[in-house]
Amino acid sequence: MNPLHHRLAAGLALIALLLAGCERGPLPAQGPQYAAGPARGNGVVYRLAVHPLHNPQKLTEAYQPLVDYLNRNIEGARFALEASRDYQAYEAKFRAREPALLLANPWQTLEAMKAGYGVIAMAGDAEDFKGIFIVRRDSPIKTAVDLKGKTVSCPSPTALAACIMPQQFLHDHGLDINKDTRNLYVGSQESSIMNVYLRRVDAGASWPPPWRAFQKDHPNEAAELKVIWETPHLINNSVMVRNDLPAALRARVQQLLLGLSAQPEGQAILAGMETRRFHPADDAAYEPVRSFIRRFEQEVRPVEQQ
């Protein structure tokens, strides 16, 4: 294969991978299962359902080491990673109380509380939970009003840092996102970024951890992109447990999560998740999110769109 054909083949393979979050075809056997509900096996399996902030392969790479760590350090319990095809499928699962543990965004955290889940930790620093706008380096976009009549990608209408907060930012800077912009919901963080690279959209919304991962995994493509704006931050994603789990198990999971940053193995796991550390947190810590969502729904749109 000559060099030109080799580069073309590599580029096509990359695009296929990064847009996988939007595909509906058959899924690979490896990694977490994507289905309407959790897979069933022999005995009790405590499933950690991570909201779909990555495409399937990246989510497995990022979070399977954490699940493996729990399995090695908690006797008498078995844990498995569970992914979801999209944000809406994930939200349906916790509303049906199917997963035992959740890693949920702050809006999903409030919704999961209604279904009987409780917060045991915050995943990452609060300062890292903010929306970012990504454009190509050759983009003429300079101010928010330059996006009038343009297309902006987001992972999902319920993605808080990567959609809700950016849309509130545009509203605060003079745009009506229901009339002035075309909103393209593409299914995953990588897809939102990749749509900018492919010139399918004028700007893409995401948040820092997926952008950092994209820069590491795809430096050539990332070099053609830049972050143009950031939103103010909120509290970060939560780890939640269902209220029928044994108290001792809940306490042990919490202990292991909070201790990850104190030892080399845990630091490596955190680095793979683009997360500096887990912090102590409870339900009350997420009350400021409720006020933010109330304002967003009054000024911009309902979070859940029909």
Short mmCIF file of C-alpha atoms in Angstrom, two decimals:
data_model
loop_
_atom_site.label_atom_id
_atom_site.label_comp_id
_atom_site.label_asym_id
_atom_site.label_seq_id
_atom_site.Cartn_x
_atom_site.Cartn_y
_atom_site.Cartn_z
CA MET A 1 0.00 0.00 0.00
CA ASN A 2 1.47 3.34 -0.94
CA PRO A 3 1.73 6.09 1.73
CA LEU A 4 -1.29 8.02 0.46
CA HIS A 5 -3.53 4.95 0.59
CA HIS A 6 -2.16 4.06 4.02
CA ARG A 7 -3.02 7.52 5.41
CA LEU A 8 -6.48 7.37 3.86
CA ALA A 9 -7.19 3.97 5.38
CA ALA A 10 -5.99 5.13 8.80
CA GLY A 11 -8.16 8.23 8.59
CA LEU A 12 -11.25 6.24 7.70
CA ALA A 13 -10.63 3.87 10.60
CA LEU A 14 -10.33 6.79 13.01
CA ILE A 15 -13.57 8.37 11.81
CA ALA A 16 -15.42 5.07 12.16
CA LEU A 17 -14.19 4.69 15.73
CA LEU A 18 -15.01 8.21 16.89
CA LEU A 19 -18.47 8.25 15.36
CA ALA A 20 -19.33 4.89 16.91
CA GLY A 21 -21.29 6.61 19.64
CA CYS A 22 -23.99 7.45 17.10
CA GLU A 23 -24.22 4.06 15.40
CA ARG A 24 -27.07 1.63 15.94
CA GLY A 25 -25.56 -1.46 14.37
CA PRO A 26 -24.33 -4.67 16.03
CA LEU A 27 -21.93 -4.11 18.91
CA PRO A 28 -18.69 -5.96 19.58
CA ALA A 29 -18.60 -8.85 22.02
CA GLN A 30 -15.85 -7.29 24.13
CA GLY A 31 -16.44 -4.57 26.69
CA PRO A 32 -19.64 -3.48 28.38
CA GLN A 33 -22.99 -4.61 27.03
CA TYR A 34 -25.34 -2.06 25.45
CA ALA A 35 -28.93 -3.08 25.97
CA ALA A 36 -32.24 -1.87 27.35
CA GLY A 37 -31.40 -3.40 30.74
CA PRO A 38 -28.47 -5.03 32.53
CA ALA A 39 -27.21 -8.44 31.48
CA ARG A 40 -28.11 -11.28 33.82
CA GLY A 41 -25.72 -13.94 35.03
CA ASN A 42 -25.36 -16.55 37.74
CA GLY A 43 -25.28 -15.12 41.26
CA VAL A 44 -25.42 -11.50 42.35
CA VAL A 45 -23.54 -9.08 40.11
CA TYR A 46 -23.40 -5.44 41.16
CA ARG A 47 -23.40 -3.43 37.97
CA LEU A 48 -21.77 -0.01 37.78
CA ALA A 49 -23.61 1.92 35.07
CA VAL A 50 -21.55 4.80 33.71
CA HIS A 51 -23.40 7.47 31.78
CA PRO A 52 -22.37 7.43 28.09
CA LEU A 53 -19.74 10.13 28.14
CA HIS A 54 -17.49 8.08 25.79
CA ASN A 55 -17.85 5.82 22.79
CA PRO A 56 -17.98 2.08 23.63
CA GLN A 57 -14.28 1.32 23.29
CA LYS A 58 -13.14 4.40 25.17
CA LEU A 59 -15.61 3.85 28.01
CA THR A 60 -14.30 0.31 28.50
CA GLU A 61 -10.68 1.46 28.45
CA ALA A 62 -11.43 4.20 30.98
CA TYR A 63 -13.65 2.43 33.51
CA GLN A 64 -12.96 -1.32 33.36
CA PRO A 65 -9.77 -0.89 35.47
CA LEU A 66 -11.90 0.66 38.23
CA VAL A 67 -14.31 -2.28 38.15
CA ASP A 68 -11.38 -4.71 38.23
CA TYR A 69 -10.02 -2.87 41.26
CA LEU A 70 -13.31 -3.20 43.12
CA ASN A 71 -13.42 -6.91 42.34
CA ARG A 72 -9.90 -7.43 43.70
CA ASN A 73 -10.55 -5.53 46.90
CA ILE A 74 -14.08 -6.44 47.98
CA GLU A 75 -14.60 -10.03 49.12
CA GLY A 76 -17.91 -11.74 48.50
CA ALA A 77 -19.07 -9.29 45.82
CA ARG A 78 -18.77 -9.24 42.06
CA PHE A 79 -18.88 -6.05 40.01
CA ALA A 80 -19.37 -5.49 36.28
CA LEU A 81 -19.28 -2.44 34.05
CA GLU A 82 -22.52 -1.58 32.31
CA ALA A 83 -22.77 0.91 29.47
CA SER A 84 -25.81 2.27 27.66
CA ARG A 85 -26.49 2.94 24.02
CA ASP A 86 -27.30 6.60 24.68
CA TYR A 87 -28.20 9.01 27.46
CA GLN A 88 -31.91 8.25 27.26
CA ALA A 89 -31.35 4.49 27.62
CA TYR A 90 -29.12 5.14 30.62
CA GLU A 91 -31.75 7.32 32.28
CA ALA A 92 -34.44 4.68 31.68
CA LYS A 93 -32.27 2.10 33.46
CA PHE A 94 -31.81 3.99 36.69
CA ARG A 95 -35.45 5.05 36.74
CA ALA A 96 -36.25 1.32 36.66
CA ARG A 97 -33.68 0.78 39.49
CA GLU A 98 -31.74 -1.72 37.41
CA PRO A 99 -28.04 -0.85 38.07
CA ALA A 100 -26.69 -1.22 41.61
CA LEU A 101 -24.23 1.66 41.24
CA LEU A 102 -24.18 4.73 39.03
CA LEU A 103 -21.67 7.22 37.76
CA ALA A 104 -24.09 9.95 36.77
CA ASN A 105 -23.93 13.56 35.69
CA PRO A 106 -25.34 16.07 38.19
CA TRP A 107 -28.74 16.39 36.49
CA GLN A 108 -29.03 12.60 36.32
CA THR A 109 -28.01 12.55 39.98
CA LEU A 110 -31.09 14.56 40.91
CA GLU A 111 -33.28 12.28 38.81
CA ALA A 112 -31.74 9.12 40.29
CA MET A 113 -32.45 10.36 43.81
CA LYS A 114 -36.15 10.09 42.93
CA ALA A 115 -35.61 6.40 42.16
CA GLY A 116 -33.88 5.64 45.46
CA TYR A 117 -30.19 6.15 44.75
CA GLY A 118 -27.89 8.03 47.12
CA VAL A 119 -24.61 9.86 46.54
CA ILE A 120 -21.44 8.42 48.11
CA ALA A 121 -18.75 10.42 46.26
CA MET A 122 -18.03 13.08 43.66
CA ALA A 123 -15.93 11.91 40.70
CA GLY A 124 -13.32 14.57 39.96
CA ASP A 125 -12.79 18.17 40.98
CA ALA A 126 -15.74 20.54 40.83
CA GLU A 127 -13.62 23.01 38.84
CA ASP A 128 -13.33 20.43 36.05
CA PHE A 129 -17.09 20.25 35.53
CA LYS A 130 -17.66 22.99 32.97
CA GLY A 131 -18.71 23.23 29.38
CA ILE A 132 -16.26 24.02 26.61
CA PHE A 133 -16.78 25.13 23.01
CA ILE A 134 -14.41 23.66 20.42
CA VAL A 135 -13.87 25.10 16.94
CA ARG A 136 -11.36 24.56 14.18
CA ARG A 137 -8.26 26.73 14.39
CA ASP A 138 -9.20 28.32 11.07
CA SER A 139 -12.73 29.12 12.25
CA PRO A 140 -13.96 32.71 11.89
CA ILE A 141 -16.04 32.37 15.08
CA LYS A 142 -14.93 34.96 17.64
CA THR A 143 -17.99 35.79 19.76
CA ALA A 144 -21.14 33.91 20.69
CA VAL A 145 -23.29 35.96 18.31
CA ASP A 146 -21.11 34.71 15.45
CA LEU A 147 -22.90 31.36 15.91
CA LYS A 148 -26.22 32.83 14.79
CA GLY A 149 -27.43 30.69 11.91
CA LYS A 150 -24.69 28.11 12.59
CA THR A 151 -24.71 24.46 13.72
CA VAL A 152 -23.49 23.42 17.17
CA SER A 153 -22.99 19.78 18.20
CA CYS A 154 -23.68 18.36 21.66
CA PRO A 155 -23.69 14.76 22.89
CA SER A 156 -27.29 14.79 24.21
CA PRO A 157 -29.96 17.23 25.43
CA THR A 158 -29.42 15.85 28.98
CA ALA A 159 -25.60 16.14 28.96
CA LEU A 160 -25.14 18.78 31.65
CA ALA A 161 -21.56 20.03 31.19
CA ALA A 162 -21.44 19.32 27.46
CA CYS A 163 -24.85 20.65 26.39
CA ILE A 164 -27.04 22.24 29.06
CA MET A 165 -24.34 24.51 30.45
CA PRO A 166 -23.08 25.55 26.99
CA GLN A 167 -26.64 26.34 25.86
CA GLN A 168 -27.17 28.46 28.98
CA PHE A 169 -23.88 30.22 28.14
CA LEU A 170 -25.12 31.04 24.64
CA HIS A 171 -28.42 32.30 26.07
CA ASP A 172 -26.55 34.53 28.52
CA HIS A 173 -24.53 35.93 25.61
CA GLY A 174 -27.54 36.92 23.54
CA LEU A 175 -28.49 33.84 21.49
CA ASP A 176 -31.83 32.04 21.44
CA ILE A 177 -30.68 28.46 20.93
CA ASN A 178 -34.19 27.45 19.86
CA LYS A 179 -34.18 29.89 16.93
CA ASP A 180 -30.69 31.24 16.31
CA THR A 181 -28.68 27.99 16.14
CA ARG A 182 -29.14 24.48 14.82
CA ASN A 183 -28.50 22.00 17.64
CA LEU A 184 -27.10 18.65 16.52
CA TYR A 185 -27.23 15.93 19.22
CA VAL A 186 -24.63 13.36 18.17
CA GLY A 187 -24.61 10.76 20.97
CA SER A 188 -21.13 10.99 22.52
CA GLN A 189 -18.41 13.42 23.52
CA GLU A 190 -15.98 12.12 20.89
CA SER A 191 -18.60 12.52 18.18
CA SER A 192 -19.24 16.12 19.20
CA ILE A 193 -15.53 16.89 18.92
CA MET A 194 -15.06 14.87 15.73
CA ASN A 195 -17.94 16.64 14.00
CA VAL A 196 -15.97 19.87 14.41
CA TYR A 197 -12.85 18.29 12.94
CA LEU A 198 -14.85 16.97 9.97
CA ARG A 199 -16.39 20.44 9.39
CA ARG A 200 -19.90 19.06 9.83
CA VAL A 201 -20.63 21.67 12.50
CA ASP A 202 -19.35 25.16 13.21
CA ALA A 203 -18.70 24.50 16.91
CA GLY A 204 -18.91 21.54 19.24
CA ALA A 205 -19.72 21.45 22.94
CA SER A 206 -17.96 19.07 25.30
CA TRP A 207 -16.19 19.23 28.68
CA PRO A 208 -12.54 18.93 29.79
CA PRO A 209 -11.98 15.18 30.45
CA PRO A 210 -13.06 13.98 26.96
CA TRP A 211 -11.16 16.85 25.35
CA ARG A 212 -7.99 15.91 27.24
CA ALA A 213 -8.46 12.27 26.22
CA PHE A 214 -9.00 13.28 22.58
CA GLN A 215 -5.79 15.32 22.60
CA LYS A 216 -3.84 12.31 23.90
CA ASP A 217 -5.45 9.71 21.64
CA HIS A 218 -5.61 11.80 18.44
CA PRO A 219 -2.97 14.55 18.64
CA ASN A 220 -2.90 15.28 14.91
CA GLU A 221 -6.64 15.90 14.72
CA ALA A 222 -6.66 17.82 18.02
CA ALA A 223 -3.92 20.12 16.70
CA GLU A 224 -6.42 21.48 14.17
CA LEU A 225 -8.92 22.37 16.92
CA LYS A 226 -9.03 24.80 19.83
CA VAL A 227 -11.20 25.66 22.83
CA ILE A 228 -12.75 29.07 22.28
CA TRP A 229 -14.94 29.49 25.41
CA GLU A 230 -15.54 27.89 28.81
CA THR A 231 -18.65 28.07 30.99
CA PRO A 232 -18.63 28.57 34.77
CA HIS A 233 -18.29 25.27 36.64
CA LEU A 234 -20.73 23.26 38.75
CA ILE A 235 -20.26 20.25 41.03
CA ASN A 236 -18.86 17.21 39.21
CA ASN A 237 -20.38 13.80 38.41
CA SER A 238 -21.56 11.63 41.28
CA VAL A 239 -21.11 8.02 42.31
CA MET A 240 -24.42 6.68 43.62
CA VAL A 241 -25.62 3.41 45.12
CA ARG A 242 -29.12 1.97 45.17
CA ASN A 243 -30.74 2.16 48.60
CA ASP A 244 -31.20 -1.62 48.96
CA LEU A 245 -27.47 -2.41 48.86
CA PRO A 246 -25.92 -3.61 52.14
CA ALA A 247 -24.57 -0.74 54.21
CA ALA A 248 -21.21 -2.48 54.63
CA LEU A 249 -20.82 -2.83 50.85
CA ARG A 250 -21.73 0.80 50.31
CA ALA A 251 -19.15 1.87 52.90
CA ARG A 252 -16.41 -0.32 51.41
CA VAL A 253 -16.96 0.99 47.87
CA GLN A 254 -16.86 4.55 49.18
CA GLN A 255 -13.66 3.84 51.13
CA LEU A 256 -11.93 2.38 48.07
CA LEU A 257 -12.96 5.26 45.81
CA LEU A 258 -11.83 7.95 48.23
CA GLY A 259 -8.50 6.19 48.72
CA LEU A 260 -7.57 5.78 45.06
CA SER A 261 -5.50 8.95 44.83
CA ALA A 262 -3.30 7.92 47.77
CA GLN A 263 -1.51 5.00 46.07
CA PRO A 264 0.11 4.34 42.67
CA GLU A 265 -2.36 1.72 41.42
CA GLY A 266 -5.26 4.03 42.15
CA GLN A 267 -3.53 6.98 40.55
CA ALA A 268 -3.12 4.99 37.34
CA ILE A 269 -6.83 4.12 37.37
CA LEU A 270 -7.76 7.76 37.90
CA ALA A 271 -5.46 8.89 35.09
CA GLY A 272 -7.22 6.53 32.69
CA MET A 273 -10.55 8.15 33.61
CA GLU A 274 -9.11 11.69 33.29
CA THR A 275 -10.17 12.18 36.93
CA ARG A 276 -7.84 13.64 39.56
CA ARG A 277 -9.54 12.06 42.56
CA PHE A 278 -12.86 11.13 44.17
CA HIS A 279 -14.17 13.51 46.83
CA PRO A 280 -16.59 12.87 49.72
CA ALA A 281 -20.11 13.98 48.76
CA ASP A 282 -23.74 13.37 49.63
CA ASP A 283 -27.16 14.20 48.21
CA ALA A 284 -27.17 17.69 49.72
CA ALA A 285 -24.03 18.64 47.78
CA TYR A 286 -26.06 18.54 44.55
CA GLU A 287 -28.73 21.04 45.62
CA PRO A 288 -27.08 23.94 43.69
CA VAL A 289 -27.65 21.93 40.50
CA ARG A 290 -31.38 22.02 41.16
CA SER A 291 -31.34 25.83 41.11
CA PHE A 292 -29.29 25.89 37.91
CA ILE A 293 -31.67 23.49 36.17
CA ARG A 294 -34.70 25.49 37.28
CA ARG A 295 -33.21 28.63 35.72
CA PHE A 296 -32.23 26.78 32.54
CA GLU A 297 -35.73 25.39 32.03
CA GLN A 298 -37.28 28.80 32.64
CA GLU A 299 -34.96 30.63 30.23
CA VAL A 300 -33.83 28.13 27.59
CA ARG A 301 -35.73 24.83 27.18
CA PRO A 302 -36.94 21.72 29.02
CA VAL A 303 -34.02 19.42 29.83
CA GLU A 304 -35.84 16.38 28.47
CA GLN A 305 -37.09 17.04 24.97
CA GLN A 306 -39.86 15.01 23.38
#
